[in-house]
PDB file of C-alpha atoms in Angstrom:
ATOM      1  CA  MET A   1       0.000   0.000   0.000  1.00  0.00           C
ATOM      2  CA  HIS A   2       2.784   2.468   0.902  1.00  0.00           C
ATOM      3  CA  ARG A   3       4.494   2.062  -2.445  1.00  0.00           C
ATOM      4  CA  TYR A   4       1.359   3.080  -4.373  1.00  0.00           C
ATOM      5  CA  VAL A   5       0.777   6.100  -2.141  1.00  0.00           C
ATOM      6  CA  ALA A   6       4.402   7.195  -2.653  1.00  0.00           C
ATOM      7  CA  VAL A   7       4.089   6.890  -6.443  1.00  0.00           C
ATOM      8  CA  ALA A   8       0.808   8.838  -6.416  1.00  0.00           C
ATOM      9  CA  ALA A   9       2.394  11.548  -4.260  1.00  0.00           C
ATOM     10  CA  LEU A  10       5.371  11.748  -6.608  1.00  0.00           C
ATOM     11  CA  THR A  11       3.079  11.965  -9.638  1.00  0.00           C
ATOM     12  CA  THR A  12       1.046  14.747  -8.000  1.00  0.00           C
ATOM     13  CA  LEU A  13       4.177  16.609  -6.946  1.00  0.00           C
ATOM     14  CA  LEU A  14       5.664  16.493 -10.416  1.00  0.00           C
ATOM     15  CA  ALA A  15       2.534  17.448 -12.358  1.00  0.00           C
ATOM     16  CA  GLY A  16       3.721  19.209 -15.459  1.00  0.00           C
ATOM     17  CA  ALA A  17       7.193  17.666 -15.193  1.00  0.00           C
ATOM     18  CA  PRO A  18       8.353  14.832 -17.424  1.00  0.00           C
ATOM     19  CA  THR A  19       6.662  11.534 -16.612  1.00  0.00           C
ATOM     20  CA  MET A  20       8.631   9.419 -14.173  1.00  0.00           C
ATOM     21  CA  SER A  21       8.095   5.991 -12.737  1.00  0.00           C
ATOM     22  CA  TYR A  22       9.290   4.619  -9.439  1.00  0.00           C
ATOM     23  CA  ALA A  23       9.120   1.107  -8.100  1.00  0.00           C
ATOM     24  CA  VAL A  24       9.582   0.072  -4.493  1.00  0.00           C
ATOM     25  CA  SER A  25      11.302  -3.244  -4.013  1.00  0.00           C
ATOM     26  CA  ARG A  26       9.810  -5.792  -1.646  1.00  0.00           C
ATOM     27  CA  GLY A  27      10.682  -5.130   1.970  1.00  0.00           C
ATOM     28  CA  GLU A  28      11.529  -1.424   1.498  1.00  0.00           C
ATOM     29  CA  THR A  29      10.318   0.692   4.386  1.00  0.00           C
ATOM     30  CA  ALA A  30       8.219   3.818   4.248  1.00  0.00           C
ATOM     31  CA  HIS A  31      11.351   5.731   5.338  1.00  0.00           C
ATOM     32  CA  GLY A  32      13.281   4.390   2.329  1.00  0.00           C
ATOM     33  CA  THR A  33      10.385   5.396   0.074  1.00  0.00           C
ATOM     34  CA  SER A  34      10.436   8.959   1.412  1.00  0.00           C
ATOM     35  CA  VAL A  35      14.155   9.233   0.688  1.00  0.00           C
ATOM     36  CA  ALA A  36      13.622   7.890  -2.836  1.00  0.00           C
ATOM     37  CA  VAL A  37      10.749  10.339  -3.451  1.00  0.00           C
ATOM     38  CA  ALA A  38      12.851  13.263  -2.200  1.00  0.00           C
ATOM     39  CA  THR A  39      15.763  12.205  -4.429  1.00  0.00           C
ATOM     40  CA  ALA A  40      13.519  11.793  -7.490  1.00  0.00           C
ATOM     41  CA  THR A  41      11.925  15.193  -6.826  1.00  0.00           C
ATOM     42  CA  ALA A  42      15.321  16.919  -6.487  1.00  0.00           C
ATOM     43  CA  THR A  43      16.472  15.351  -9.763  1.00  0.00           C
ATOM     44  CA  ALA A  44      13.314  16.465 -11.600  1.00  0.00           C
ATOM     45  CA  VAL A  45      13.592  20.024 -10.262  1.00  0.00           C
ATOM     46  CA  LYS A  46      17.211  20.340 -11.458  1.00  0.00           C
ATOM     47  CA  LYS A  47      16.341  19.391 -15.054  1.00  0.00           C
ATOM     48  CA  ALA A  48      15.961  22.558 -17.151  1.00  0.00           C
ATOM     49  CA  PRO A  49      13.013  22.836 -19.528  1.00  0.00           C
ATOM     50  CA  THR A  50      13.516  22.574 -23.268  1.00  0.00           C
ATOM     51  CA  PRO A  51      11.438  24.018 -26.123  1.00  0.00           C
ATOM     52  CA  ARG A  52       8.157  22.393 -27.053  1.00  0.00           C
ATOM     53  CA  ILE A  53       8.690  20.462 -30.284  1.00  0.00           C
ATOM     54  CA  VAL A  54       5.975  21.069 -32.885  1.00  0.00           C
ATOM     55  CA  GLU A  55       5.181  19.661 -36.310  1.00  0.00           C
ATOM     56  CA  PRO A  56       5.395  21.968 -39.343  1.00  0.00           C
ATOM     57  CA  GLY A  57       2.135  23.924 -39.516  1.00  0.00           C
ATOM     58  CA  GLU A  58       0.993  22.853 -36.025  1.00  0.00           C
ATOM     59  CA  ARG A  59      -0.788  25.804 -34.445  1.00  0.00           C
ATOM     60  CA  VAL A  60       0.188  26.865 -30.941  1.00  0.00           C
ATOM     61  CA  VAL A  61      -2.232  29.111 -29.058  1.00  0.00           C
ATOM     62  CA  GLY A  62      -0.320  31.760 -27.104  1.00  0.00           C
ATOM     63  CA  ALA A  63      -3.565  33.431 -25.950  1.00  0.00           C
ATOM     64  CA  PRO A  64      -7.084  33.672 -27.363  1.00  0.00           C
ATOM     65  CA  GLY A  65      -6.672  34.958 -30.921  1.00  0.00           C
ATOM     66  CA  PHE A  66      -2.852  34.787 -30.760  1.00  0.00           C
ATOM     67  CA  GLU A  67      -1.624  31.748 -32.673  1.00  0.00           C
ATOM     68  CA  LEU A  68       1.811  30.778 -33.964  1.00  0.00           C
ATOM     69  CA  TRP A  69       3.037  28.024 -36.267  1.00  0.00           C
ATOM     70  CA  LEU A  70       6.375  27.086 -37.764  1.00  0.00           C
ATOM     71  CA  THR A  71       7.400  25.847 -41.193  1.00  0.00           C
ATOM     72  CA  ALA A  72      10.853  25.161 -42.577  1.00  0.00           C
ATOM     73  CA  GLU A  73      10.739  28.710 -44.009  1.00  0.00           C
ATOM     74  CA  GLY A  74      10.089  30.457 -40.677  1.00  0.00           C
ATOM     75  CA  LYS A  75       7.590  31.761 -38.139  1.00  0.00           C
ATOM     76  CA  HIS A  76       3.941  32.488 -38.930  1.00  0.00           C
ATOM     77  CA  TRP A  77       1.456  34.121 -36.572  1.00  0.00           C
ATOM     78  CA  VAL A  78      -1.866  35.913 -36.195  1.00  0.00           C
ATOM     79  CA  GLU A  79      -2.913  38.389 -33.527  1.00  0.00           C
ATOM     80  CA  PRO A  80      -6.417  39.048 -32.152  1.00  0.00           C
ATOM     81  CA  ASP A  81      -6.857  42.417 -33.876  1.00  0.00           C
ATOM     82  CA  ILE A  82      -6.034  41.042 -37.357  1.00  0.00           C
ATOM     83  CA  PRO A  83      -6.984  37.337 -37.319  1.00  0.00           C
ATOM     84  CA  ASP A  84      -7.419  37.158 -41.115  1.00  0.00           C
ATOM     85  CA  PHE A  85      -3.961  38.578 -41.831  1.00  0.00           C
ATOM     86  CA  PRO A  86      -1.248  36.007 -41.031  1.00  0.00           C
ATOM     87  CA  GLN A  87       2.191  37.513 -40.547  1.00  0.00           C
ATOM     88  CA  PHE A  88       5.506  35.875 -41.406  1.00  0.00           C
ATOM     89  CA  ARG A  89       9.175  36.135 -40.397  1.00  0.00           C
ATOM     90  CA  SER A  90      11.549  34.223 -42.664  1.00  0.00           C
ATOM     91  CA  VAL A  91      14.611  32.251 -41.590  1.00  0.00           C
ATOM     92  CA  VAL A  92      15.668  31.519 -45.190  1.00  0.00           C
ATOM     93  CA  ASP A  93      15.604  34.930 -46.921  1.00  0.00           C
ATOM     94  CA  GLY A  94      19.137  35.880 -45.847  1.00  0.00           C
ATOM     95  CA  ASN A  95      18.077  38.533 -43.323  1.00  0.00           C
ATOM     96  CA  ILE A  96      19.402  36.559 -40.350  1.00  0.00           C
ATOM     97  CA  ASP A  97      22.653  34.690 -39.833  1.00  0.00           C
ATOM     98  CA  LEU A  98      21.773  31.406 -38.127  1.00  0.00           C
ATOM     99  CA  SER A  99      25.448  30.849 -37.264  1.00  0.00           C
ATOM    100  CA  GLN A 100      25.507  33.881 -34.936  1.00  0.00           C
ATOM    101  CA  PRO A 101      23.397  34.204 -31.757  1.00  0.00           C
ATOM    102  CA  GLY A 102      20.386  36.421 -32.261  1.00  0.00           C
ATOM    103  CA  VAL A 103      16.862  37.218 -31.126  1.00  0.00           C
ATOM    104  CA  SER A 104      14.134  39.206 -32.864  1.00  0.00           C
ATOM    105  CA  MET A 105      10.943  40.718 -31.478  1.00  0.00           C
ATOM    106  CA  GLN A 106       7.572  41.417 -32.999  1.00  0.00           C
ATOM    107  CA  ALA A 107       5.065  43.164 -30.713  1.00  0.00           C
ATOM    108  CA  GLY A 108       1.428  43.952 -31.292  1.00  0.00           C
ATOM    109  CA  GLY A 109      -0.976  45.592 -28.880  1.00  0.00           C
ATOM    110  CA  PHE A 110      -4.707  44.991 -28.620  1.00  0.00           C
ATOM    111  CA  GLU A 111      -7.264  45.699 -25.885  1.00  0.00           C
ATOM    112  CA  GLY A 112      -4.692  46.347 -23.164  1.00  0.00           C
ATOM    113  CA  ARG A 113      -2.321  43.470 -23.947  1.00  0.00           C
ATOM    114  CA  TYR A 114       0.947  43.070 -25.823  1.00  0.00           C
ATOM    115  CA  TYR A 115       1.313  39.971 -27.987  1.00  0.00           C
ATOM    116  CA  LEU A 116       5.059  39.344 -28.179  1.00  0.00           C
ATOM    117  CA  SER A 117       7.039  36.848 -30.230  1.00  0.00           C
ATOM    118  CA  GLY A 118      10.254  36.453 -32.151  1.00  0.00           C
ATOM    119  CA  LEU A 119      12.919  34.179 -33.516  1.00  0.00           C
ATOM    120  CA  TYR A 120      15.930  32.937 -31.555  1.00  0.00           C
ATOM    121  CA  TYR A 121      18.892  31.297 -33.227  1.00  0.00           C
ATOM    122  CA  GLY A 122      22.608  30.545 -33.267  1.00  0.00           C
ATOM    123  CA  GLY A 123      23.268  30.193 -29.536  1.00  0.00           C
ATOM    124  CA  ARG A 124      25.319  27.546 -27.761  1.00  0.00           C
ATOM    125  CA  GLY A 125      23.585  24.603 -26.152  1.00  0.00           C
ATOM    126  CA  THR A 126      19.859  23.990 -25.978  1.00  0.00           C
ATOM    127  CA  ALA A 127      17.512  26.944 -25.496  1.00  0.00           C
ATOM    128  CA  SER A 128      15.575  26.596 -22.259  1.00  0.00           C
ATOM    129  CA  ARG A 129      13.670  29.752 -21.306  1.00  0.00           C
ATOM    130  CA  VAL A 130      13.052  33.338 -22.369  1.00  0.00           C
ATOM    131  CA  VAL A 131      12.712  36.496 -20.272  1.00  0.00           C
ATOM    132  CA  ILE A 132      11.416  39.778 -21.654  1.00  0.00           C
ATOM    133  CA  GLU A 133      12.298  42.814 -19.537  1.00  0.00           C
ATOM    134  CA  THR A 134       9.602  45.485 -19.272  1.00  0.00           C
ATOM    135  CA  ASP A 135       9.215  48.630 -17.206  1.00  0.00           C
ATOM    136  CA  ALA A 136       6.676  46.685 -15.107  1.00  0.00           C
ATOM    137  CA  GLY A 137       9.098  43.799 -14.474  1.00  0.00           C
ATOM    138  CA  PRO A 138      10.195  40.603 -16.225  1.00  0.00           C
ATOM    139  CA  VAL A 139       7.811  38.569 -18.369  1.00  0.00           C
ATOM    140  CA  ARG A 140       8.517  34.882 -18.920  1.00  0.00           C
ATOM    141  CA  GLY A 141       7.642  33.402 -22.275  1.00  0.00           C
ATOM    142  CA  LYS A 142       7.609  30.002 -23.916  1.00  0.00           C
ATOM    143  CA  LEU A 143       9.736  28.402 -26.631  1.00  0.00           C
ATOM    144  CA  ILE A 144       8.797  26.227 -29.613  1.00  0.00           C
ATOM    145  CA  GLU A 145      10.951  24.522 -32.258  1.00  0.00           C
ATOM    146  CA  LEU A 146      10.570  22.140 -35.151  1.00  0.00           C
ATOM    147  CA  ALA A 147      11.883  18.591 -34.685  1.00  0.00           C
ATOM    148  CA  GLY A 148      15.522  17.890 -35.480  1.00  0.00           C
ATOM    149  CA  LYS A 149      18.146  20.597 -35.187  1.00  0.00           C
ATOM    150  CA  PRO A 150      16.837  23.484 -37.268  1.00  0.00           C
ATOM    151  CA  GLY A 151      19.193  25.988 -35.602  1.00  0.00           C
ATOM    152  CA  TRP A 152      16.325  28.317 -34.727  1.00  0.00           C
ATOM    153  CA  GLY A 153      13.105  28.478 -32.774  1.00  0.00           C
ATOM    154  CA  VAL A 154      10.358  30.879 -31.724  1.00  0.00           C
ATOM    155  CA  TRP A 155       9.603  32.481 -28.370  1.00  0.00           C
ATOM    156  CA  TYR A 156       6.245  34.011 -27.419  1.00  0.00           C
ATOM    157  CA  ALA A 157       4.580  35.744 -24.484  1.00  0.00           C
ATOM    158  CA  THR A 158       1.763  38.114 -23.581  1.00  0.00           C
ATOM    159  CA  THR A 159       1.656  40.880 -21.017  1.00  0.00           C
ATOM    160  CA  ALA A 160      -0.711  43.607 -19.892  1.00  0.00           C
ATOM    161  CA  ILE A 161      -0.035  47.119 -21.136  1.00  0.00           C
ATOM    162  CA  PRO A 162      -0.052  49.448 -18.115  1.00  0.00           C
ATOM    163  CA  ALA A 163      -2.096  52.633 -18.510  1.00  0.00           C
ATOM    164  CA  ASP A 164       1.061  54.728 -18.097  1.00  0.00           C
ATOM    165  CA  ALA A 165       3.202  52.687 -20.550  1.00  0.00           C
ATOM    166  CA  ASP A 166       5.236  54.622 -23.085  1.00  0.00           C
ATOM    167  CA  GLU A 167       7.067  53.521 -26.238  1.00  0.00           C
ATOM    168  CA  ASP A 168      10.018  52.341 -24.119  1.00  0.00           C
ATOM    169  CA  PHE A 169       7.906  49.918 -22.042  1.00  0.00           C
ATOM    170  CA  LEU A 170       9.432  46.828 -23.705  1.00  0.00           C
ATOM    171  CA  GLY A 171      13.081  46.126 -22.946  1.00  0.00           C
ATOM    172  CA  SER A 172      15.582  43.404 -23.663  1.00  0.00           C
ATOM    173  CA  VAL A 173      14.770  39.820 -24.640  1.00  0.00           C
ATOM    174  CA  THR A 174      17.096  37.126 -23.313  1.00  0.00           C
ATOM    175  CA  VAL A 175      16.969  33.439 -24.178  1.00  0.00           C
ATOM    176  CA  TYR A 176      18.865  31.218 -21.750  1.00  0.00           C
ATOM    177  CA  ASN A 177      20.181  27.718 -22.383  1.00  0.00           C
ATOM    178  CA  THR A 178      19.674  24.666 -20.164  1.00  0.00           C
ATOM    179  CA  ARG A 179      22.841  25.555 -18.215  1.00  0.00           C
ATOM    180  CA  GLY A 180      21.422  28.982 -17.308  1.00  0.00           C
ATOM    181  CA  ARG A 181      23.785  30.850 -19.641  1.00  0.00           C
ATOM    182  CA  VAL A 182      22.710  33.382 -22.256  1.00  0.00           C
ATOM    183  CA  TYR A 183      21.838  31.591 -25.492  1.00  0.00           C
ATOM    184  CA  ALA A 184      21.055  34.844 -27.363  1.00  0.00           C
ATOM    185  CA  GLN A 185      19.957  38.351 -26.430  1.00  0.00           C
ATOM    186  CA  LEU A 186      18.218  41.348 -27.971  1.00  0.00           C
ATOM    187  CA  PRO A 187      19.259  44.414 -25.953  1.00  0.00           C
ATOM    188  CA  ARG A 188      16.806  47.157 -25.042  1.00  0.00           C
ATOM    189  CA  PHE A 189      16.210  49.202 -28.160  1.00  0.00           C
TER     190      PHE A 189
END
């Protein structure tokens, strides 16, 4: 009975983390199970997230009306204020150098929210997380990539637009790798 309770507790504790399994050998005590659960939890917490892998053309909903999808040619997206006008940012037209670290930003505002997204590319290691600095504080976004090693991916986020925001509200965009180091950065512009 204890072993099933421990596994259920571990599953509940790690909701949203990669699926793990744990088996208790015959004769193991509840104390041994607690140590194993604590060790498994510590290991799961230390593992850095990686981008969500998507199929070409698979739509990702960043917020109601804000959708993104990737193709081998680049990033496509729609925003709530212009849902019938897909936008596109190419990775093959020669405007970016995939061999050098870089980040781009596209920002659209609608009904008190910013819809933010951009490309990231050329960094060392595996991209893990993105932070967008704003005058109201940091905003954490999400990352998506195509399968394989395309050498680029897309970040996206949304944030409220404060009533007193000016044109300098949005700041730098930093993508970090799984080791916590800067993968690529767009400085405040």
